[in-house]
Coordinates of C-alpha atoms and ligand atoms in Angstrom, one line a residue:
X250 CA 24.0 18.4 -0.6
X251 CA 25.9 16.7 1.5
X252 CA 23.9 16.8 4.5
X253 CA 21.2 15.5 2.0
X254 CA 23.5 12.2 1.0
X255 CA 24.0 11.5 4.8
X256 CA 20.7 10.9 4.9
X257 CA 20.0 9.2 2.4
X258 CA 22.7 6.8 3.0
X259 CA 21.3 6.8 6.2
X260 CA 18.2 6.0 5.1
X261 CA 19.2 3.1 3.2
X262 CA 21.2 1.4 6.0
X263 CA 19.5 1.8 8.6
X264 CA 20.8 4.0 11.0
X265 CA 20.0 4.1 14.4
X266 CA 17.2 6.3 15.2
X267 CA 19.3 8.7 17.1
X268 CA 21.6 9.9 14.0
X269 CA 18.5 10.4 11.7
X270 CA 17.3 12.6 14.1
X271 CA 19.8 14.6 14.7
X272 CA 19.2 15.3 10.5
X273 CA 15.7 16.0 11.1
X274 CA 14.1 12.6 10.0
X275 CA 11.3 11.8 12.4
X276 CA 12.7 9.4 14.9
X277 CA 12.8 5.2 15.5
X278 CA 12.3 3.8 18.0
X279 CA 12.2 0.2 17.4
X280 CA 15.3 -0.9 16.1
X281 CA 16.3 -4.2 15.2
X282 CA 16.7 -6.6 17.8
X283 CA 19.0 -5.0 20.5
X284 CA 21.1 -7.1 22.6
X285 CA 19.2 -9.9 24.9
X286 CA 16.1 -9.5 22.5
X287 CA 14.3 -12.8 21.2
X288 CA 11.9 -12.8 18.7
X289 CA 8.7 -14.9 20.0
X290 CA 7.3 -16.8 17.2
X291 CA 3.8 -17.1 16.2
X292 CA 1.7 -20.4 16.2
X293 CA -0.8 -19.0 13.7
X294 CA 1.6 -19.0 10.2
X295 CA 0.7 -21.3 7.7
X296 CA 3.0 -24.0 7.4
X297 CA 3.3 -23.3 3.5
X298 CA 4.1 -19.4 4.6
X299 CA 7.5 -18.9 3.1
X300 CA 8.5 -15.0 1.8
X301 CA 10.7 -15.6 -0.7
X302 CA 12.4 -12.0 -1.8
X303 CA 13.5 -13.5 -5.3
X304 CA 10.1 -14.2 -6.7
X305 CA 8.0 -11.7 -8.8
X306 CA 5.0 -12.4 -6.6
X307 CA 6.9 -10.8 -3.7
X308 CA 5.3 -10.5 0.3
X309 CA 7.0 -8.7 3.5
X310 CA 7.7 -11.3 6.3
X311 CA 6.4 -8.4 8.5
X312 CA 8.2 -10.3 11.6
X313 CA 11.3 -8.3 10.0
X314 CA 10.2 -4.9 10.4
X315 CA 12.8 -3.6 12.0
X316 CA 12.3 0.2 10.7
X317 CA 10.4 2.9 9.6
X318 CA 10.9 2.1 5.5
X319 CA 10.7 -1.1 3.7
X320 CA 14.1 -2.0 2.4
X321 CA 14.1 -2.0 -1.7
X322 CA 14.3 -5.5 -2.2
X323 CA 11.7 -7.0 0.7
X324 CA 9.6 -4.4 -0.6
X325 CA 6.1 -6.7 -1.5
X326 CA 5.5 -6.7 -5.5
X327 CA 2.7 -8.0 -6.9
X328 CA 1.7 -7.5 -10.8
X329 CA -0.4 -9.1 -13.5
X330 CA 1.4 -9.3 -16.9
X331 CA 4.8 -9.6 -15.4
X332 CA 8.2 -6.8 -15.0
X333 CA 8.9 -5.6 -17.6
X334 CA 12.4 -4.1 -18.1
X335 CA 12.6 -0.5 -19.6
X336 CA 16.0 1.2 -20.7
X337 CA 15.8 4.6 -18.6
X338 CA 18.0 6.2 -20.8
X339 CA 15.2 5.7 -24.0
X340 CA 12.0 5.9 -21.7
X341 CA 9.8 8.5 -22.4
X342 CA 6.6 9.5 -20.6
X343 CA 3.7 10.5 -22.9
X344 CA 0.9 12.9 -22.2
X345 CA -2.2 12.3 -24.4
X346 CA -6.0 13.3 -24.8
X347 CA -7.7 16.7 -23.7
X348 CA -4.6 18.4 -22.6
X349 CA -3.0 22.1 -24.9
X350 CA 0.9 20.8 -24.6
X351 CA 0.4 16.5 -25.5
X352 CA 4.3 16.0 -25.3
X353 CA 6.8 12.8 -24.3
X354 CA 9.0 13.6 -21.6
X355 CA 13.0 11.5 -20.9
X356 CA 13.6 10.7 -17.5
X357 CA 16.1 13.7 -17.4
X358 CA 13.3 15.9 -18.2
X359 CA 11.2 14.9 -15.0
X360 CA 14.0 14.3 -12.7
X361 CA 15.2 18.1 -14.0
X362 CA 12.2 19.4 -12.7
X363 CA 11.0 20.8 -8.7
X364 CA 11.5 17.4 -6.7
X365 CA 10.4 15.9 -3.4
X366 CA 10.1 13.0 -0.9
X367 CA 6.7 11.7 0.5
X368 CA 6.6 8.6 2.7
X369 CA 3.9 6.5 1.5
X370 CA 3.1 2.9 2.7
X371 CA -0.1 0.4 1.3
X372 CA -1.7 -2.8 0.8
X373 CA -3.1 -4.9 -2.0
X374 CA -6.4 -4.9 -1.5
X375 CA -6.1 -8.7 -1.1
X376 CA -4.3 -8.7 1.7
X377 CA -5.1 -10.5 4.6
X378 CA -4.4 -13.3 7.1
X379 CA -3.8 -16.0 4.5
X380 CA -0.5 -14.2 3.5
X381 CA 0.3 -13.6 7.0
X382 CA -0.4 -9.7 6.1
X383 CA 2.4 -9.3 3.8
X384 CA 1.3 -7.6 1.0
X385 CA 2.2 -4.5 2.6
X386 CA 5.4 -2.2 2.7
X387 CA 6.1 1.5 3.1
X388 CA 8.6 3.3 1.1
X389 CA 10.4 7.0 1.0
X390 CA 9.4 7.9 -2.5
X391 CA 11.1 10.8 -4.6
X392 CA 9.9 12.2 -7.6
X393 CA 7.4 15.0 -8.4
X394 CA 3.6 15.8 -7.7
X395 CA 1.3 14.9 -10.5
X396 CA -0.7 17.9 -10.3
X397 CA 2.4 20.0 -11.3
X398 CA 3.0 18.2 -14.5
X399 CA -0.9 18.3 -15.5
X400 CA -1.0 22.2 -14.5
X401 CA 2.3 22.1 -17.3
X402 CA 0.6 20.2 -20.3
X403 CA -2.7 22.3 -19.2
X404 CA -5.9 20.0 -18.9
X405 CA -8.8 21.1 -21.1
X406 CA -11.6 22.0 -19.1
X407 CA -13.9 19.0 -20.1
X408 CA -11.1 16.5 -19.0
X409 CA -12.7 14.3 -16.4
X410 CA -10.9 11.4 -16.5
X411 CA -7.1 10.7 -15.8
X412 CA -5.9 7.2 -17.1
X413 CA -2.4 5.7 -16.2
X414 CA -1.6 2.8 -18.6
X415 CA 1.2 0.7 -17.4
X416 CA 4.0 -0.4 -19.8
X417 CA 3.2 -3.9 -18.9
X418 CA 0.5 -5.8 -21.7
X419 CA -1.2 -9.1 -21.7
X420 CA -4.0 -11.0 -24.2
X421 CA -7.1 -10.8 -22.3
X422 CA -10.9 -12.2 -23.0
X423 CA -12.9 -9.6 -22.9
X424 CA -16.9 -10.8 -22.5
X425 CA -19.6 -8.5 -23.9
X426 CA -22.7 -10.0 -24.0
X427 CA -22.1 -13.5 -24.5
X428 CA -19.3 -12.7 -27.2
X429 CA -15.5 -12.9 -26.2
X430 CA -12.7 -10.6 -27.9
X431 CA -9.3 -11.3 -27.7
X432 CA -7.3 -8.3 -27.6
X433 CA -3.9 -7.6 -25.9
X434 CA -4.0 -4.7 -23.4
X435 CA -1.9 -2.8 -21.3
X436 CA -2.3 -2.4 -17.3
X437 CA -4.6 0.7 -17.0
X438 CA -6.2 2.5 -13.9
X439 CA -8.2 6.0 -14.0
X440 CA -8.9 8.5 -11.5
X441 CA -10.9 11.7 -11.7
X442 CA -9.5 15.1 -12.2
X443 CA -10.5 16.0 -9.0
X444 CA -8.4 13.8 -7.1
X445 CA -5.7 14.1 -9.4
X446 CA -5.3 17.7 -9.0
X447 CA -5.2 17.2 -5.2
X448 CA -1.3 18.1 -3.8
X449 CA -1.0 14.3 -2.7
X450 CA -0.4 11.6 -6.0
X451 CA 2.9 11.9 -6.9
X452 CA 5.1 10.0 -9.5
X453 CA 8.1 8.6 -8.3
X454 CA 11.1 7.9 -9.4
X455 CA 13.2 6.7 -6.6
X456 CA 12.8 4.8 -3.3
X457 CA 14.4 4.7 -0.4
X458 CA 16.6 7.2 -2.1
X459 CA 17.3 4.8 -4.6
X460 CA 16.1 4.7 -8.4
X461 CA 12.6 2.5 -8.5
X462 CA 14.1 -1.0 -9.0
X463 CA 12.1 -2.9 -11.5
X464 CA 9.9 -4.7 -9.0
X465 CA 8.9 -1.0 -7.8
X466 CA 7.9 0.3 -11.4
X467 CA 11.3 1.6 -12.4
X468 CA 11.2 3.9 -14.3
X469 CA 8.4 5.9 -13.0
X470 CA 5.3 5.1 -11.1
X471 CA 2.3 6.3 -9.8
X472 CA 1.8 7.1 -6.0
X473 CA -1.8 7.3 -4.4
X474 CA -1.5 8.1 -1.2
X475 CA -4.0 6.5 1.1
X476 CA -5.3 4.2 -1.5
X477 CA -4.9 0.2 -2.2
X478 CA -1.9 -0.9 -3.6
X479 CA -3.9 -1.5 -7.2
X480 CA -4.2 2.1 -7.9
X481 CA 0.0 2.8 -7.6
X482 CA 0.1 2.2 -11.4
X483 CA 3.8 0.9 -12.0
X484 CA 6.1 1.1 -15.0
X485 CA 3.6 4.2 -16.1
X486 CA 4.3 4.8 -20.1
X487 CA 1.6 6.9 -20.8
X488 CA -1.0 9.4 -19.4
X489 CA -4.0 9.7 -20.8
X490 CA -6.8 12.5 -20.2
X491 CA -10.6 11.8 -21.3
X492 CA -13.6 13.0 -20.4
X493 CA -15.6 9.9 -20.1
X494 CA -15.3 6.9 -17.0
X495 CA -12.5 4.3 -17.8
X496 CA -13.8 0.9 -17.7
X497 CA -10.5 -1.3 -17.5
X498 CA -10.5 -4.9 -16.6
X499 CA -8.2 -3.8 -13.1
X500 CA -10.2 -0.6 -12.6
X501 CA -13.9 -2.0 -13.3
X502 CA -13.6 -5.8 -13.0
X503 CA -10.9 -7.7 -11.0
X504 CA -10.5 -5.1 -8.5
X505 CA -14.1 -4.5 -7.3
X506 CA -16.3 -5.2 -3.8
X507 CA -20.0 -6.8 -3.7
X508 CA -21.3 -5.5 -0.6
X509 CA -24.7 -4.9 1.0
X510 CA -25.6 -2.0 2.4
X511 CA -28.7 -1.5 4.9
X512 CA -30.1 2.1 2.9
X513 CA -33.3 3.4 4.8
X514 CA -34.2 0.2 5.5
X515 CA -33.5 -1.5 2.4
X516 CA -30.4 -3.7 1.2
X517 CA -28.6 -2.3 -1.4
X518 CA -26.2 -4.5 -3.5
X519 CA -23.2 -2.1 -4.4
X520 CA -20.5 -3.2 -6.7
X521 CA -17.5 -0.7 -6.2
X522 CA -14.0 -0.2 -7.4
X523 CA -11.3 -0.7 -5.3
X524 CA -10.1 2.9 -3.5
X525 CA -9.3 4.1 -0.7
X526 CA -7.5 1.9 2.2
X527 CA -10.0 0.4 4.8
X528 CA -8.4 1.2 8.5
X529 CA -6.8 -2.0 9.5
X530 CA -4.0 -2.4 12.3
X531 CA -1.8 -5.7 12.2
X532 CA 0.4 -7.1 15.3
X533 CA 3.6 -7.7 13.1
X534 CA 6.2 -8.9 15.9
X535 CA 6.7 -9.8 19.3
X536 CA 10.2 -9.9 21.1
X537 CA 11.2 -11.0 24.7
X538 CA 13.9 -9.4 26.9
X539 CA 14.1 -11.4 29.7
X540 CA 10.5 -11.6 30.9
X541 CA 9.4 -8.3 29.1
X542 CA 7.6 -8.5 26.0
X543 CA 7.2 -6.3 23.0
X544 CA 4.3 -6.2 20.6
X545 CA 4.8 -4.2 17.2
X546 CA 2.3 -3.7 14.4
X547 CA 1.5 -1.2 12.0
X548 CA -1.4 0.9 11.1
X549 CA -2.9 1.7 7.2
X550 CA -5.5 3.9 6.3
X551 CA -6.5 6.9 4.5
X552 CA -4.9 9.2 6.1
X553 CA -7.6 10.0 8.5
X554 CA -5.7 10.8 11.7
X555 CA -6.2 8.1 14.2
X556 CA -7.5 8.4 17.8
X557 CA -6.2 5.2 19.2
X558 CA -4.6 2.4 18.5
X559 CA -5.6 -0.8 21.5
X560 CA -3.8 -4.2 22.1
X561 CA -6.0 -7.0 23.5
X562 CA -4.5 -10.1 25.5
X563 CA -6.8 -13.0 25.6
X564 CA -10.0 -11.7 27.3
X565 CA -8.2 -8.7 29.3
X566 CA -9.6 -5.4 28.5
X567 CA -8.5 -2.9 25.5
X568 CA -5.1 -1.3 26.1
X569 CA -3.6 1.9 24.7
X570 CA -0.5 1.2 22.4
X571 CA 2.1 3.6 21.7
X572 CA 2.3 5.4 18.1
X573 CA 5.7 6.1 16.8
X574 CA 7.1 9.4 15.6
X575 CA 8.1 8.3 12.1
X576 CA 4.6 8.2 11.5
X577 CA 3.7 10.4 9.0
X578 CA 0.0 11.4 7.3
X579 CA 0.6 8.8 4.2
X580 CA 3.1 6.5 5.9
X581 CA 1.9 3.1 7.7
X582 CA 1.9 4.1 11.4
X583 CA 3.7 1.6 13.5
X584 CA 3.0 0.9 17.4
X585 CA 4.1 -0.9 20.3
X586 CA 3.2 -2.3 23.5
X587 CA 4.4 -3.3 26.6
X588 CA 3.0 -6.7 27.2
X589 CA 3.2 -6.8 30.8
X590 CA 3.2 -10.5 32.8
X591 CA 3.0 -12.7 30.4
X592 CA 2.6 -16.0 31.8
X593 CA 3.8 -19.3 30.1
X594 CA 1.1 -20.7 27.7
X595 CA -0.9 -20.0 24.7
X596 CA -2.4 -16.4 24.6
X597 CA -4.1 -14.4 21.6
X598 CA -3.3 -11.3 21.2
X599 CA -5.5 -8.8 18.6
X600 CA -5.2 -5.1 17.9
X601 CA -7.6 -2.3 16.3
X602 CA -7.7 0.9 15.5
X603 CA -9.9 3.5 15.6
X604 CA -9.9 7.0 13.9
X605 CA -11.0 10.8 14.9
X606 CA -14.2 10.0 13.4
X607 CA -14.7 7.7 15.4
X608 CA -14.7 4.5 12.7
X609 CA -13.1 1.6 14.4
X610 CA -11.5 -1.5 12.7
X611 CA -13.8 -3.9 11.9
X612 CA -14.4 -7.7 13.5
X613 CA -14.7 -10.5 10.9
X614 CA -19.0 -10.4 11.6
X615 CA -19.1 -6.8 11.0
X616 CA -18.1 -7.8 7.6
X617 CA -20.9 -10.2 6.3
X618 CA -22.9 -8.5 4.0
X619 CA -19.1 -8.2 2.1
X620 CA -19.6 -11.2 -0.4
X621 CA -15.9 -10.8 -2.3
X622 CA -12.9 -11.0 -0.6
X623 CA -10.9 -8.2 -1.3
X624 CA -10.7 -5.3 1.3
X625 CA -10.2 -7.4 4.3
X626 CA -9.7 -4.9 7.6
X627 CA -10.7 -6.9 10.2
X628 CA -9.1 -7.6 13.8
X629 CA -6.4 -10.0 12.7
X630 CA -5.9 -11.9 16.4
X631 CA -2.5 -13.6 16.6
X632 CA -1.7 -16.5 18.9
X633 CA 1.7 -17.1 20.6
X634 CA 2.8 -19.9 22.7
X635 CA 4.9 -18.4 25.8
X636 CA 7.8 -20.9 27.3
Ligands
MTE834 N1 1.7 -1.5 -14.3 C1 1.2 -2.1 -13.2 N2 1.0 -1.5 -12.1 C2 0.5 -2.1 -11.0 C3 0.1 -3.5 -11.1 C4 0.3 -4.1 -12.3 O1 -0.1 -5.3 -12.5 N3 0.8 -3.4 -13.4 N4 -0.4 -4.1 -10.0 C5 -1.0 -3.2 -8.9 C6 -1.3 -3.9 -7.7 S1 -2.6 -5.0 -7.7 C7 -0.6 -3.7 -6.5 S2 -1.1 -4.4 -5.1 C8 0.5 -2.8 -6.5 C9 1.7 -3.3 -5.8 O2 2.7 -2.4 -5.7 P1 4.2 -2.9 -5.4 O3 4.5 -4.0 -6.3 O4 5.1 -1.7 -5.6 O5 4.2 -3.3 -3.9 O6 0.9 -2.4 -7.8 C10 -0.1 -2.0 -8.6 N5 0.4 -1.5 -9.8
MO835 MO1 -3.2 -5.5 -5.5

């Protein structure tokens, strides 16, 4: 117990990399700025970029990385009716639909049962240059697997659908054939049985070894590993088993792609719900010790192990980076590189990534036939001026 305290404390403050190992959390090896280290700013952010941790609406300056977690309150937050505030101490969970045991469960209930940790980091599907890539984070998250707490309540066997409504509500239009209804309606995603029953989607509790703080869900929320930041249901009141497709306005409507697709020979228009993360890799920071420079940046994606990770300076070839060993299977995956000779001036400097399957980040052209403008993974080239 103790041991497990240390760490968390550790955890939250930062430690140097060195002490965490020595508990058995996967090394760091890019601290904060060490002694003599400048940070090198970029001359691509939008003058109107400014992160401002107070607001709901919440982005990482991801020039701050300066570990393996996002601290609690940088952590990006982004929602559509609002925070609300639930008592802990009067929440319960409900279980409804095609389950034997329906049943409400207190947070001492879940928190009473098997427990663990699962580093988990994501996007908003919206993410992209304009917000200098700062709808992103990646937290330590506690709590327990979802598939445990189905398998307890028992799903019937023509249970299909899994629906997470949020506590959060709002009036919304809906349009049905030229007719509008007004009704007010609670945030609600759905995924299938299938990939609810895998060991990965978790509901979480705590952060950073912290209870969820309200911007994070508190007091429980849904973790999908590997997926866009839409389908991490926060503030999750009830869970709701069907058998048929859930057409919600954030599962159906606003978060959705129009993309063509070349399909022997013929373009296909496909309309698809947001999912699973697109593999995208982002140069976050450079420093400068005396004339060595430093290029970090971090890595989402499905959880596909990657085969390489490549830094490109101006119109030099491809160059391995270096992966870190906090990287975990869910977690973003951070890397550096050396930028050696850097020569006073303006230079671009773009990353990508490619996996074992060989998929490799997209460039902006490769995207086209993408009419909407959510899931943005291409090369996102930054420009610095050196002095
Ligand atoms: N209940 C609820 N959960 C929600 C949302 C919301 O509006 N309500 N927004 C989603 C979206 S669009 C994103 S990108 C993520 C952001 O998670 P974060 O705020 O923890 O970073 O929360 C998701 N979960
Ligand atoms: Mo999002």
């Amino acid at each position: 117990m103790a041991k497990e305290i240390t760490r968390r404390e550790a955890i939250k403050g930062g430690l140097a990399a060195g002490g965490l190992m020595a508990m058995g959390v996967p090394g760091w090896t890019i601290p904060a700025l060490a002694q003599g280290e400048t940070l090198v700013e970029f001359t691509d952010i939008p003058e109107n970029f400014n992160p401002d941790p107070n607001a709901a609406v919440r982005f990482l300056d991801i020039r701050k990385i300066d570990g393996p977690f996002t601290p609690k309150d940088q952590f990006f937050a982004i929602q559509h009716y609002g925070q609300p505030e639930i008592d802990p101490s009067t929440y319960r969970l409900k279980i409804t639909g095609l389950v034997d045991n329906p049943g409400e469960f207190s947070l001492a209930d879940l928190r009473g049962k098997a427990s663990s940790e699962l580093a988990s980091g994501y996007e908003c599907s919206g993410n992209s240059r304009r917000r200098v890539q700062g709808l992103s984070s990646n937290g330590l998250w506690g709590g327990i697997r979802l598939s445990d707490l189905l398998a307890e309540v028992g799903v019937r066997p023509e249970g299909r659908e899994v629906v997470f409504f949020g506590a959060d509500h709002g009036e919304e239009d809906v349009l049905f054939r030229g007719q509008t209804y007004k009704v007010d309606q609670q945030f609600g995603r759905s995924i299938s049985i299938e990939d609810a029953m895998k060991p990965e989607p978790f509901l979480a509790y705590d952060l950073n070894g912290d209870p969820l703080t309200r911007h994070q869900g508190s007091p429980l929320r849904l973790i999908m590993p590997g997926w866009y930041g839409v389908a991490n249901v926060k503030w999750v009141a009830n869970i709701h088993i069907q058998q048929d497709r859930y057409l919600g306005k954030f599962q159906a409507r606003w978060y959705r792609t129009l993309k063509g697709e070349m399909i022997d020979g013929e373009m296909k228009w496909k309309e698809s719900a947001i999912s699973r993360l697109r593999l995208k890799s982002v140069i976050a920071r450079i420093t400068r010790t005396g004339g060595q420079h430093k290029v970090l940046g971090f890595v989402l994606n499905d959880g596909t192990p990657l085969r390489s990770v490549e830094v490109k300076v101006d119109d030099g070839p491809w160059q391995r980076a270096t992966m870190d060993p906090s990287n975990t299977k869910y977690s973003w995956k951070l890397f550096t590189y050396d930028w050696r000779g850097a020569t006073p001036g303006e230079h671009t400097l773009v990353s990508r990534v490619t996996d074992i399957n060989g998929a490799v980040q997209p460039v902006q052209e490769e995207l086209e036939t993408k009419r909407t403008f959510l899931e943005d993974n291409s090369q996102y080239a930054r420009t610095v001026n050196i002095t």
